[in-house]
Tab-separated table of C-alpha atoms and ligand atoms in Angstrom:
chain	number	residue	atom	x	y	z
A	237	UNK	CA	19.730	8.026	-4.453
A	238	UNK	CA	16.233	6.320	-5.455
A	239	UNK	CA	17.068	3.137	-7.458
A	240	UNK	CA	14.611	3.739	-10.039
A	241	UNK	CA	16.236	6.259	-13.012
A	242	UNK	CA	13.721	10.036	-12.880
A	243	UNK	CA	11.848	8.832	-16.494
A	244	UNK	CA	10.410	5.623	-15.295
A	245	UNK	CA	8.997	7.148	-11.971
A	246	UNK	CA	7.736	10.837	-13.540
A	247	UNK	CA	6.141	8.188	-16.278
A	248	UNK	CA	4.622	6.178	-13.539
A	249	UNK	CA	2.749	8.958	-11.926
A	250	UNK	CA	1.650	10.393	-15.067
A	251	UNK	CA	-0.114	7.091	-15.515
A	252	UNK	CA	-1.119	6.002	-12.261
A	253	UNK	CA	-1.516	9.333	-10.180
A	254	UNK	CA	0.404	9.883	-6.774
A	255	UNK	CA	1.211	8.940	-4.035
A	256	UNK	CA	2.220	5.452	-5.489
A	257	UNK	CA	4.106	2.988	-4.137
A	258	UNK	CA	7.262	1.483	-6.745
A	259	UNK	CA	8.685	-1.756	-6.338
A	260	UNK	CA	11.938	-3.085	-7.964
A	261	UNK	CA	11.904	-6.844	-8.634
A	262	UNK	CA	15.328	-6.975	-9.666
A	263	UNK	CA	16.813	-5.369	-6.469
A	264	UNK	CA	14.024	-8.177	-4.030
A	265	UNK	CA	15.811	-11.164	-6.414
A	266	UNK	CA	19.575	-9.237	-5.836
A	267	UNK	CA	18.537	-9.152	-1.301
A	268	UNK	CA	17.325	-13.416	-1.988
A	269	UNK	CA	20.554	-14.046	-3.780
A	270	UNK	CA	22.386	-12.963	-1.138
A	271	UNK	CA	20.534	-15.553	1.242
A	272	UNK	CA	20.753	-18.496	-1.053
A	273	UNK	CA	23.291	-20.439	1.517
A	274	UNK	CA	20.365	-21.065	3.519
A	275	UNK	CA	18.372	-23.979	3.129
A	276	UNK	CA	15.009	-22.262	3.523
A	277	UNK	CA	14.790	-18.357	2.717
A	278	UNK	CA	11.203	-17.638	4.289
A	279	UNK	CA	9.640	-14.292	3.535
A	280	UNK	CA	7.696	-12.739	6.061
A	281	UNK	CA	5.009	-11.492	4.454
A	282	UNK	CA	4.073	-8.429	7.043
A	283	UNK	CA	6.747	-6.617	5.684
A	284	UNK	CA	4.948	-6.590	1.983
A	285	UNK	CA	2.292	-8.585	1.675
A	286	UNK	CA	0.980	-7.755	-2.163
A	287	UNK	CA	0.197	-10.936	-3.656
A	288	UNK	CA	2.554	-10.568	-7.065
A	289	UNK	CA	5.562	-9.594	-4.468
A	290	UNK	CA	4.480	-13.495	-2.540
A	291	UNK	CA	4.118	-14.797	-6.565
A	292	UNK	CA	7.444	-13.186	-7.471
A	293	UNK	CA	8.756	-14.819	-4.006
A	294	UNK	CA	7.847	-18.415	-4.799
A	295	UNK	CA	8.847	-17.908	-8.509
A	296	UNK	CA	12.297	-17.575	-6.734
A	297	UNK	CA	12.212	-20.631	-4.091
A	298	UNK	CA	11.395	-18.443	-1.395
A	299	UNK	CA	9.065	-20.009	1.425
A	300	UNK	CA	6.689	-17.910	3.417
A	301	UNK	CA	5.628	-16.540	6.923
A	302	UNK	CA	1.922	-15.590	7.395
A	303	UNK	CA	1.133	-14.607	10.565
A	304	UNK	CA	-2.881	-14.230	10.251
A	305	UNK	CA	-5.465	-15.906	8.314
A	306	UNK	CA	-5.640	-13.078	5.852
A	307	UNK	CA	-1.846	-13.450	5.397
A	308	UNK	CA	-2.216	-17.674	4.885
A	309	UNK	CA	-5.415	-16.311	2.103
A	310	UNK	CA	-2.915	-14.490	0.459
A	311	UNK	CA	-0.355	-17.197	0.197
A	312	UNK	CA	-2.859	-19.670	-1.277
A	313	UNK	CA	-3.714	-16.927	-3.624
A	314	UNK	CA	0.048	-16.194	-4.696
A	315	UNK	CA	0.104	-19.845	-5.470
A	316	UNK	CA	1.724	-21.420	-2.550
A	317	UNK	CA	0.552	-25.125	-1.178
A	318	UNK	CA	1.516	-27.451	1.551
A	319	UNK	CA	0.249	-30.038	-0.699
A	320	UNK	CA	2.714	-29.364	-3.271
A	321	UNK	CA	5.704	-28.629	-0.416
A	322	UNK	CA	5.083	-29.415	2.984
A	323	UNK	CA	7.077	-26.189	3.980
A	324	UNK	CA	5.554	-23.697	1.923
A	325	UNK	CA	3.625	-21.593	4.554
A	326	UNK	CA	4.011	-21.416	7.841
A	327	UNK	CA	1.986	-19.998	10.045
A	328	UNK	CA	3.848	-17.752	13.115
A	329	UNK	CA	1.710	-16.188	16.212
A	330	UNK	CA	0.888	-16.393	20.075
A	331	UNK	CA	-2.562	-16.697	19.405
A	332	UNK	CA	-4.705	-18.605	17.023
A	333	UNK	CA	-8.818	-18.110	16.640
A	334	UNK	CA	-10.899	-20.504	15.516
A	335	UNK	CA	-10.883	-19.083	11.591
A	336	UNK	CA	-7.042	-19.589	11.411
A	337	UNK	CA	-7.621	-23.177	13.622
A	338	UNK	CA	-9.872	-24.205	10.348
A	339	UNK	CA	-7.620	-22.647	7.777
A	340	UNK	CA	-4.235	-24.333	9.219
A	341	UNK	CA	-5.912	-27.849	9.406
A	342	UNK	CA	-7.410	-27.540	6.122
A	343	UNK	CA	-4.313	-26.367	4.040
A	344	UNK	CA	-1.948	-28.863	6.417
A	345	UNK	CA	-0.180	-25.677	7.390
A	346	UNK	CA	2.705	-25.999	10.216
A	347	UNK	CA	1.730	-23.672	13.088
A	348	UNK	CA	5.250	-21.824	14.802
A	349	UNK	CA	3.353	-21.575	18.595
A	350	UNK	CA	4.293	-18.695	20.461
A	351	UNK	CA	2.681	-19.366	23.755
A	352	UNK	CA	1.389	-22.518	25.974
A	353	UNK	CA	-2.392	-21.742	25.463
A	354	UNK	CA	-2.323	-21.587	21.768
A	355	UNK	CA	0.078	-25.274	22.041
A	356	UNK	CA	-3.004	-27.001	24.235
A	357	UNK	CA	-5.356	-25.446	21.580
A	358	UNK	CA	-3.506	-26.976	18.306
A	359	UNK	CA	-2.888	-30.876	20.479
A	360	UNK	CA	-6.468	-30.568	21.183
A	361	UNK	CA	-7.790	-29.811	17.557
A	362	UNK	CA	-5.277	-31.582	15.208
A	363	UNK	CA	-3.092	-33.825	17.858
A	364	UNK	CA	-0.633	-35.027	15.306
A	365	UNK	CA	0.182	-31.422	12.912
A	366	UNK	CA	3.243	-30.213	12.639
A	367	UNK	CA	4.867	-27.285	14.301
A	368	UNK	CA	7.530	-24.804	15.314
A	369	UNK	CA	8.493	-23.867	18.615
A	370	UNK	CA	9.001	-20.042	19.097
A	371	UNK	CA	11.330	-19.759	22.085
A	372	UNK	CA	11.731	-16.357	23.535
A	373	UNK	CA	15.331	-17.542	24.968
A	374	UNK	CA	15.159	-14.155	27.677
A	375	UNK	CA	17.290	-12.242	26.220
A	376	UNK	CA	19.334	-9.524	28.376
A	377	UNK	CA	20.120	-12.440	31.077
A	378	UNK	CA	23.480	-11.253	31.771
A	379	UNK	CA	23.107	-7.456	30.305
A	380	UNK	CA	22.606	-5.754	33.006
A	381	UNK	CA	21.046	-2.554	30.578
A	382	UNK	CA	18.154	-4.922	29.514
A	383	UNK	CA	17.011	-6.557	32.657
A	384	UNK	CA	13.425	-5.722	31.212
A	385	UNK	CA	13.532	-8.020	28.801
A	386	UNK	CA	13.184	-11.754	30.477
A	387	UNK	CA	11.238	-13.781	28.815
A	388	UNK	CA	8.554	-14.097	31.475
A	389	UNK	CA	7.533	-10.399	30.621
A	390	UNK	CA	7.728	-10.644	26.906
A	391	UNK	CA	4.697	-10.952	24.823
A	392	UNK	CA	5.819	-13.227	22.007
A	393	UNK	CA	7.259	-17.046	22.209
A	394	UNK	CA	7.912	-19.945	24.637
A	395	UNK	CA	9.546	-18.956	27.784
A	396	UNK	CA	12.602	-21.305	28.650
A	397	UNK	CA	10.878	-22.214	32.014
A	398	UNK	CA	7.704	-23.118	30.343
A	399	UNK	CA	9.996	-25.279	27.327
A	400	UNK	CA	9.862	-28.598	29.311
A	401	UNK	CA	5.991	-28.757	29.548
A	402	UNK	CA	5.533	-27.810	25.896
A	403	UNK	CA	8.112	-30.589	24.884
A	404	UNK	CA	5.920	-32.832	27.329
A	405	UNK	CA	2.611	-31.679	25.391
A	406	UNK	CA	4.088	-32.189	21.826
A	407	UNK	CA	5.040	-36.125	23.438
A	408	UNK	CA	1.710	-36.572	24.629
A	409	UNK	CA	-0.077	-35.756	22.330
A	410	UNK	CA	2.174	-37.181	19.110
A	411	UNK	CA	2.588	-33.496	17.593
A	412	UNK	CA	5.094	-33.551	15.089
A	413	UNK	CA	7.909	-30.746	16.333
A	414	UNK	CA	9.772	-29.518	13.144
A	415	UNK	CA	11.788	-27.336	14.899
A	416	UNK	CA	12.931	-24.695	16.855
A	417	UNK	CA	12.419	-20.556	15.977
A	418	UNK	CA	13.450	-17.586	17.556
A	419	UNK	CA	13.404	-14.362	16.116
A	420	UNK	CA	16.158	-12.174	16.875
A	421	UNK	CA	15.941	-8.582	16.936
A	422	UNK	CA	19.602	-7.374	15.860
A	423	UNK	CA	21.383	-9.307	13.086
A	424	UNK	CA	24.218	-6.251	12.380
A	425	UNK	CA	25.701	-6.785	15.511
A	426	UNK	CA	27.773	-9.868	15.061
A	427	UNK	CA	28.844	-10.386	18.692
A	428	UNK	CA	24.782	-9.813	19.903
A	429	UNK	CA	24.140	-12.551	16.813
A	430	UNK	CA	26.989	-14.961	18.326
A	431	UNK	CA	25.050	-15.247	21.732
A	432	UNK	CA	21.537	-15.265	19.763
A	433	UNK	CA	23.523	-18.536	17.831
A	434	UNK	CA	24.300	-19.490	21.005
A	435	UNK	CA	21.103	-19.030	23.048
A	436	UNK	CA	19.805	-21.839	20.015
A	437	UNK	CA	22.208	-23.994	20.700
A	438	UNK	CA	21.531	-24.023	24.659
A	439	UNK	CA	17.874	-24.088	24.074
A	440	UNK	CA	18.281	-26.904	21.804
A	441	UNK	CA	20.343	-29.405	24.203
A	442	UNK	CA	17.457	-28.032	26.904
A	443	UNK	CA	14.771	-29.236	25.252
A	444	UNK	CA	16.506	-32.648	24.733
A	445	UNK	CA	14.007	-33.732	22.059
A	446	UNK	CA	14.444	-34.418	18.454
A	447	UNK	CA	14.397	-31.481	15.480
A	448	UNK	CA	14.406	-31.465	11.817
A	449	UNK	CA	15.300	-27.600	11.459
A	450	UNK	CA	16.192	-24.739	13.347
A	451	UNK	CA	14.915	-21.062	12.284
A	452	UNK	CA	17.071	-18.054	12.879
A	453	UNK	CA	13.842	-15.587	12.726
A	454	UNK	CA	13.998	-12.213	11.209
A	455	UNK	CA	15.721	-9.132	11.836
A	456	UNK	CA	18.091	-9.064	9.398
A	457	UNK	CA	19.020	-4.974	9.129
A	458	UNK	CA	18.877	-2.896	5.935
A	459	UNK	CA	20.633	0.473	5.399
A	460	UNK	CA	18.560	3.158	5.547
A	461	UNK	CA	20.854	6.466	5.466
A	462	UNK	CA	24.508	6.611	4.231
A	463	UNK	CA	26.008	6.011	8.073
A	464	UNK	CA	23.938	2.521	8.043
A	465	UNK	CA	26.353	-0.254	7.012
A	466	UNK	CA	25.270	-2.927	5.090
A	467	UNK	CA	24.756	-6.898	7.048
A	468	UNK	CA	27.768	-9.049	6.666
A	469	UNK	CA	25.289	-11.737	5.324
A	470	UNK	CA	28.780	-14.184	4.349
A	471	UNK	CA	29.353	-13.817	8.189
A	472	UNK	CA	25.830	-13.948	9.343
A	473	UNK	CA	25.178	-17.149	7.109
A	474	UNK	CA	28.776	-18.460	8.834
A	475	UNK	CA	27.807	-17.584	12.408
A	476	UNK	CA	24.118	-19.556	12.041
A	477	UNK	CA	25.907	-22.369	10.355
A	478	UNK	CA	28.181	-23.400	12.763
A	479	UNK	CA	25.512	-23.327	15.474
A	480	UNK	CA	23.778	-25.479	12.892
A	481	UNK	CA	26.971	-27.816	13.056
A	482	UNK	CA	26.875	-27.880	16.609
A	483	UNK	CA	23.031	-29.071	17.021
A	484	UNK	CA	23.576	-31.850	13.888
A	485	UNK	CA	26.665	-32.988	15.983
A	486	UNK	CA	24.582	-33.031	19.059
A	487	UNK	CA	21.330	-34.681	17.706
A	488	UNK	CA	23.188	-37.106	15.194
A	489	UNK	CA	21.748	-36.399	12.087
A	490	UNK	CA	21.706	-33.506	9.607
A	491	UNK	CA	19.061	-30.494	10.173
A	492	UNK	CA	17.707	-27.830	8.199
A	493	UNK	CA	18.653	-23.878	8.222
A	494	UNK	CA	15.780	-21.303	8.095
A	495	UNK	CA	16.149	-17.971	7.642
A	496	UNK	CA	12.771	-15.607	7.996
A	497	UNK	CA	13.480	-11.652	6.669
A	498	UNK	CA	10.813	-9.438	5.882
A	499	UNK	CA	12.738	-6.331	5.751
A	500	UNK	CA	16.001	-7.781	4.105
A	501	UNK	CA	14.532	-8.634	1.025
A	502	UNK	CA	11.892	-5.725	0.053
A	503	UNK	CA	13.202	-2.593	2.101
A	504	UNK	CA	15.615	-1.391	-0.509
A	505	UNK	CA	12.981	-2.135	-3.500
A	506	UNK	CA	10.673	0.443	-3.113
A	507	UNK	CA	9.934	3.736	-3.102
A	508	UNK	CA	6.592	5.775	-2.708
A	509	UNK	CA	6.656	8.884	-5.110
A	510	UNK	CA	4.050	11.633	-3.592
A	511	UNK	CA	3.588	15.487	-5.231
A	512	UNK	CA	4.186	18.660	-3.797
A	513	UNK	CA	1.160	20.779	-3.172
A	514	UNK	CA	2.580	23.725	-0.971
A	515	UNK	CA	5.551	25.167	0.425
A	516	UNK	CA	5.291	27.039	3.697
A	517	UNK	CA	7.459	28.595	6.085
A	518	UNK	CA	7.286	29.189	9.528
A	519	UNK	CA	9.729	30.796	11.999
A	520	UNK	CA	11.007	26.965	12.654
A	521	UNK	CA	10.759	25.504	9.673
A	522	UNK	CA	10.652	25.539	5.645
A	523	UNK	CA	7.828	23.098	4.760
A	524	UNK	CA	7.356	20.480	1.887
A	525	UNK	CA	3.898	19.583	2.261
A	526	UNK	CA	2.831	16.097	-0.491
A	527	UNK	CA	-0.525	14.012	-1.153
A	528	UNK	CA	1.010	11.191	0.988
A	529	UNK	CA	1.072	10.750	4.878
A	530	UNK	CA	1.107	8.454	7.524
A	531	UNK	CA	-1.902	7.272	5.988
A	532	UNK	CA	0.395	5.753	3.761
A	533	UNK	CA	3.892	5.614	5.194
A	534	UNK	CA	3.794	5.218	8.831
A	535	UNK	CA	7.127	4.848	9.980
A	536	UNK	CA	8.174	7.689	10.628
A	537	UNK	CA	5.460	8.644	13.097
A	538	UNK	CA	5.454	5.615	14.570
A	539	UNK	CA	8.993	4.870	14.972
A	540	UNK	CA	11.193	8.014	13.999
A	541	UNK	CA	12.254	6.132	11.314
A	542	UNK	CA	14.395	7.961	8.768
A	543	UNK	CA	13.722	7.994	4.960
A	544	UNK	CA	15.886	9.504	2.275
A	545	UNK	CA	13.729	11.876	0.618
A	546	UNK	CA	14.867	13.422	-3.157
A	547	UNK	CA	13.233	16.203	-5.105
A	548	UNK	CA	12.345	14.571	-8.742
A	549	UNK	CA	11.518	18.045	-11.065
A	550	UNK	CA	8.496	18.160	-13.026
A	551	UNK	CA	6.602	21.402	-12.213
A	552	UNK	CA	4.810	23.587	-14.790
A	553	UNK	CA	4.475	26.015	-12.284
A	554	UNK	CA	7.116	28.000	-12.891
A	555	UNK	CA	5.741	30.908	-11.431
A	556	UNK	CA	5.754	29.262	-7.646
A	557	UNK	CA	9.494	29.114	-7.209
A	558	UNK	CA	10.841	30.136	-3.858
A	559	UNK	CA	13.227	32.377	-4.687
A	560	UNK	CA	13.284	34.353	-1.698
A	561	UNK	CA	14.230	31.518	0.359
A	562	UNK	CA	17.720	30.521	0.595
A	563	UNK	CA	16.777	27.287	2.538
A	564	UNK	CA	17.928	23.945	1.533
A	565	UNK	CA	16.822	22.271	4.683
A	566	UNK	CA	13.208	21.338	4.468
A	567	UNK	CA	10.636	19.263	6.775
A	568	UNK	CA	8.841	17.372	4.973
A	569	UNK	CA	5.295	16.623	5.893
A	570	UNK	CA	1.284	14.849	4.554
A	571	UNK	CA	-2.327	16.406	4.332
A	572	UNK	CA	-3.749	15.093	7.447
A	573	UNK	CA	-5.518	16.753	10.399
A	574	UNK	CA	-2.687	15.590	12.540
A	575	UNK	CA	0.189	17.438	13.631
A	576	UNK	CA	2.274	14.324	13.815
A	577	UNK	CA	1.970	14.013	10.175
A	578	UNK	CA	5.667	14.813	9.362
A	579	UNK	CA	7.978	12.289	7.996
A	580	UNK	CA	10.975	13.735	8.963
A	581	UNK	CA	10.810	13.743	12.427
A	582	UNK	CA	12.969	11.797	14.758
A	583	UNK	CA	11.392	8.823	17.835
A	584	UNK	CA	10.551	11.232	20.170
A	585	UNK	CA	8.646	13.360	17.700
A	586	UNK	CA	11.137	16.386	17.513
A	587	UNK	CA	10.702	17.953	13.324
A	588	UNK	CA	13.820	17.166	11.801
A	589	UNK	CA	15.084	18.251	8.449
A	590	UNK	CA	16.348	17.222	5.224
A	591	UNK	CA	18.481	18.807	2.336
A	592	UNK	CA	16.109	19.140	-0.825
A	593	UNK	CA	16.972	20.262	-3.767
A	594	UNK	CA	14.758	23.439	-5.150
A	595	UNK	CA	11.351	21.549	-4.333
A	596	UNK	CA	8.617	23.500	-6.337
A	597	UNK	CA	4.757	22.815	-5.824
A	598	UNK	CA	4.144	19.987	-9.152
A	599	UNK	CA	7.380	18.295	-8.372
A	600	UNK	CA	7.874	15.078	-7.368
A	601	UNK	CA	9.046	13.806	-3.931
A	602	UNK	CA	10.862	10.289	-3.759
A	603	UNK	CA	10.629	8.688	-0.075
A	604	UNK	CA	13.641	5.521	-0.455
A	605	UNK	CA	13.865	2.346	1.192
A	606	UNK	CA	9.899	1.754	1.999
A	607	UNK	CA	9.532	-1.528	0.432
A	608	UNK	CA	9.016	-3.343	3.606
A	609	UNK	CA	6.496	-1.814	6.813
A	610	UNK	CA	4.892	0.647	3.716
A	611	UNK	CA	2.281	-0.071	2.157
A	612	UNK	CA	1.172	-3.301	4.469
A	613	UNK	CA	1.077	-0.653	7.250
A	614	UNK	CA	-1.056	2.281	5.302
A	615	UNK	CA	-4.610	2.632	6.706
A	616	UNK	CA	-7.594	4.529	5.600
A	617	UNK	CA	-7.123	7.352	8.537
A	618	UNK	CA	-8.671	10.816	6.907
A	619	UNK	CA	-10.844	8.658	5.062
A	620	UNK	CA	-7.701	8.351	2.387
A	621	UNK	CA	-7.448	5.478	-0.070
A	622	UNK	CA	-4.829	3.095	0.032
A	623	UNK	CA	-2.385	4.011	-2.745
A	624	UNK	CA	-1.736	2.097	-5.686
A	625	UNK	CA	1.219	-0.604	-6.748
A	626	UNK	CA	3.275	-1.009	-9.405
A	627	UNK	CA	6.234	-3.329	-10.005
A	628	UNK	CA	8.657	-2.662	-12.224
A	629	UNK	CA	10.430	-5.772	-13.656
A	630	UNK	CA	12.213	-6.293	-17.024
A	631	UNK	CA	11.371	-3.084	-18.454
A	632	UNK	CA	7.302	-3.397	-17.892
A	633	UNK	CA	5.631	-1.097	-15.022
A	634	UNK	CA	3.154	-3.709	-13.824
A	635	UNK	CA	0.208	-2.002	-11.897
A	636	UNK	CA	-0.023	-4.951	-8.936
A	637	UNK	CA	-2.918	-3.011	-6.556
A	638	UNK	CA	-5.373	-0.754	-8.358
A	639	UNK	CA	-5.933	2.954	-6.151
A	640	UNK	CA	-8.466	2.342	-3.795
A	641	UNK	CA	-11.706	4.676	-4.383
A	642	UNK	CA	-13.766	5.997	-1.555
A	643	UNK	CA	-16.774	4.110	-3.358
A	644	UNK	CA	-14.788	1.265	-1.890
A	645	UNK	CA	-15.074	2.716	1.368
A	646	UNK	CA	-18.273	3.667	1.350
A	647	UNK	CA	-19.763	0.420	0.161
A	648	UNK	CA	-18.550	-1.436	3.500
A	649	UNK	CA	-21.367	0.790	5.404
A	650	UNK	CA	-23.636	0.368	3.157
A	651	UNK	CA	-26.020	-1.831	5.797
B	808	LIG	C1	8.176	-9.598	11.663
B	808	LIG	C2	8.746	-10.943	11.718
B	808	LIG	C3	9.847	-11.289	10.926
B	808	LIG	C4	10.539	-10.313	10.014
B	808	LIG	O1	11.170	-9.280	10.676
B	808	LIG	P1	12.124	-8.314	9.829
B	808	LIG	O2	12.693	-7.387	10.856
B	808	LIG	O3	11.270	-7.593	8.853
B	808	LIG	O4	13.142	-9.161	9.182
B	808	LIG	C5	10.296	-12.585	10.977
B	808	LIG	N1	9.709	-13.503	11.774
B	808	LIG	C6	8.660	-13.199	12.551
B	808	LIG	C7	8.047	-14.257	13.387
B	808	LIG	C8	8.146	-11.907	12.562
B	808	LIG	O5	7.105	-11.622	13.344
């Protein structure tokens, strides 16, 4: 069930057209509450990168995780500033070009270095700025279903083997090491998150060097159909702490305790509402076909990622109701040229199906759970405009990104 009551959304839409992405501030301040043991919440801004979600964010406490110059621009837009806190934005990749090298010195931004070359690049430029070490700590050593996944074949962070040279770098050069990150992949599996806690605590002792703070990463999981259990975030929070015990008892002084979700705090806040344009049947399959697609919400093509979908009724067409079907099990699917357009679909691209209740061409269709990897993923494919924003909080439906118009488009070639 959507989290926004029928009236507010059908009123939406009538003012703002579809498809439109919804956001619930109260339900993004509810996910932060529940990570308030942590020292530092930081919000990784991929997930949902509008600048009043980063301004709602920082109204909280919440820190944040840019991981391109356009992300650190919107940051400093949303009101954030090293100058003010020194831990404000951080800045997370395995590269770094020479726009972001300008923008990190300038705004006194620590850099979270994912790889050796990007390290010599940041001693080199700005010899004493303060960073994060990523470590990729090679996960699936000892799981013998995941000996793919070394961390001499992974693309992102520090190898272990490469760890000592970095630490010798950050010596040599006087760079001043905040801490160490790794982000961790599965955070509902407590036993997998007791060896990530773990793998910190190793790495730690390995790199036998000083540390004001130690980030857990991302990766926190968010229900996303009724079989999906919510994170234990009590136990998750307990697990991280006493690893956090262990390095403070090891190093001799108290550290800090990050914690970096993008999906955990803006997944379950909002919604994209699309309209129904035409129902159509084939042998197979009963159709929904909307004004959104991947254009807009990728997921589901990309990953196989599963969205609750609900019927909101609104139609004036009457007149267009399937009677003759029986079906209650639709696929749902966009308006582009593309047969992978379909949003219910599962990873390997098979059309699945959803129960919908009487969907009639004018209704409303509610996609749940696509406040994070939505709209910061939509593109302009078709030669669609990115769909508007709107964020609901205390009563007011705040438009927060205008509709894109193809003017828009259009002016960018205008050369
Ligand atoms: C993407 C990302 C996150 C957030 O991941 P979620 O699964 O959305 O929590 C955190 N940290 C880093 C470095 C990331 O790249």
């Amino acid at each position: 069930m959507t989290i926004f009551n029928s009236n507010t959304l059908i009123e939406i839409t009538q003012q703002f057209g579809t498809p439109a992405w919804i956001y619930d501030a109260a339900t993004i301040r509810q996910q932060i509450k529940q990570l308030r043991n942590f020292d530092v919440i930081r919000f990784a801004q991929k997930a949902c990168s509008n600048t009043h979600i980063l301004r709602l964010m920082r109204e909280e406490g919440v820190m944040v995780d840019a991981v391109s110059a356009g992300e650190i621009e919107r940051s400093l837009a949303a009101g954030y500033s090293n100058s003010d806190n020194p831990e404000s934005i951080v800045f997370t990749a395995d590269v770094i070009d020479r726009e972001t090298l300008a923008l990190v010195i300038q705004h006194d931004i620590p850099v979270n270095i994912g790889s050796m070359d990007m390290l010599h690049r940041i001693a080199e430029s700005s010899p004493r700025h303060p960073i994060w070490i990523r470590v990729n700590p090679g996960f699936g050593h000892g799981h013998s279903e995941k000996t793919n996944t070394g961390g001499p074949n992974s693309k992102h962070g520090i190898s272990l083997e490469d760890l000592p040279q970095a630490i010798s770098l950050v010596n040599q050069y006087g760079l001043d090491l905040i801490g160490i990150h790794m982000h961790i992949g599965s955070g509902s599996d407590l036993e997998h998150l007791s060896q990530a806690c773990q793998a910190m605590i190793d790495t730690v002792k390995f790199a036998n060097v000083d540390i004001r703070a130690i980030s857990t990463g991302g990766g926190l999981p968010t229900p996303y159909s009724k079989n999906d259990s919510e994170l234990d975030t009590k136990a998750f929070f307990g697990l991280w702490d006493e690893a956090r015990k262990e390095i403070e008892n090891h190093l001799g002084h108290d550290i800090k305790l990050e914690v970096e979700p993008g999906r955990f705090l803006v997944a379950s806040a909002g919604v994209l509402v699309a309209e129904i344009h035409c129902l159509k049947s084939t042998a197979q399959h009963h159709f929904v076909l909307v004004d959104a697609g991947f254009n807009d919400l990728l997921r589901p093509s990309m990953y196989g990622s599963y969205h609750e979908i609900e019927v909101l009724h609104q139609s004036e067409f009457t007149d267009q109701i399937d009677t003759s079907s029986s079906a209650v099990e639709y696929a749902v699917a966009g308006p582009l040229c593309e047969s992978g357009d379909v949003f219910t679909q599962d990873a390997s691209g098979v059309i699945c199906h959803q129960a919908l209740d009487k969907p009639r061409v004018g209704d409303l269709l509610v996609f749940n759970d696509v406040g994070a990897y939505g709209a910061s993923m939509s593109s302009n494919y078709n030669s669609r405009p990115l769909a508007p924003e709107i964020l609901v909080d205390k009563g007011l439906n705040r438009l927060v990104r205008k509709r894109q118009n193809i003017r828009n488009l259009l002016a960018l070639e205008d050369v």
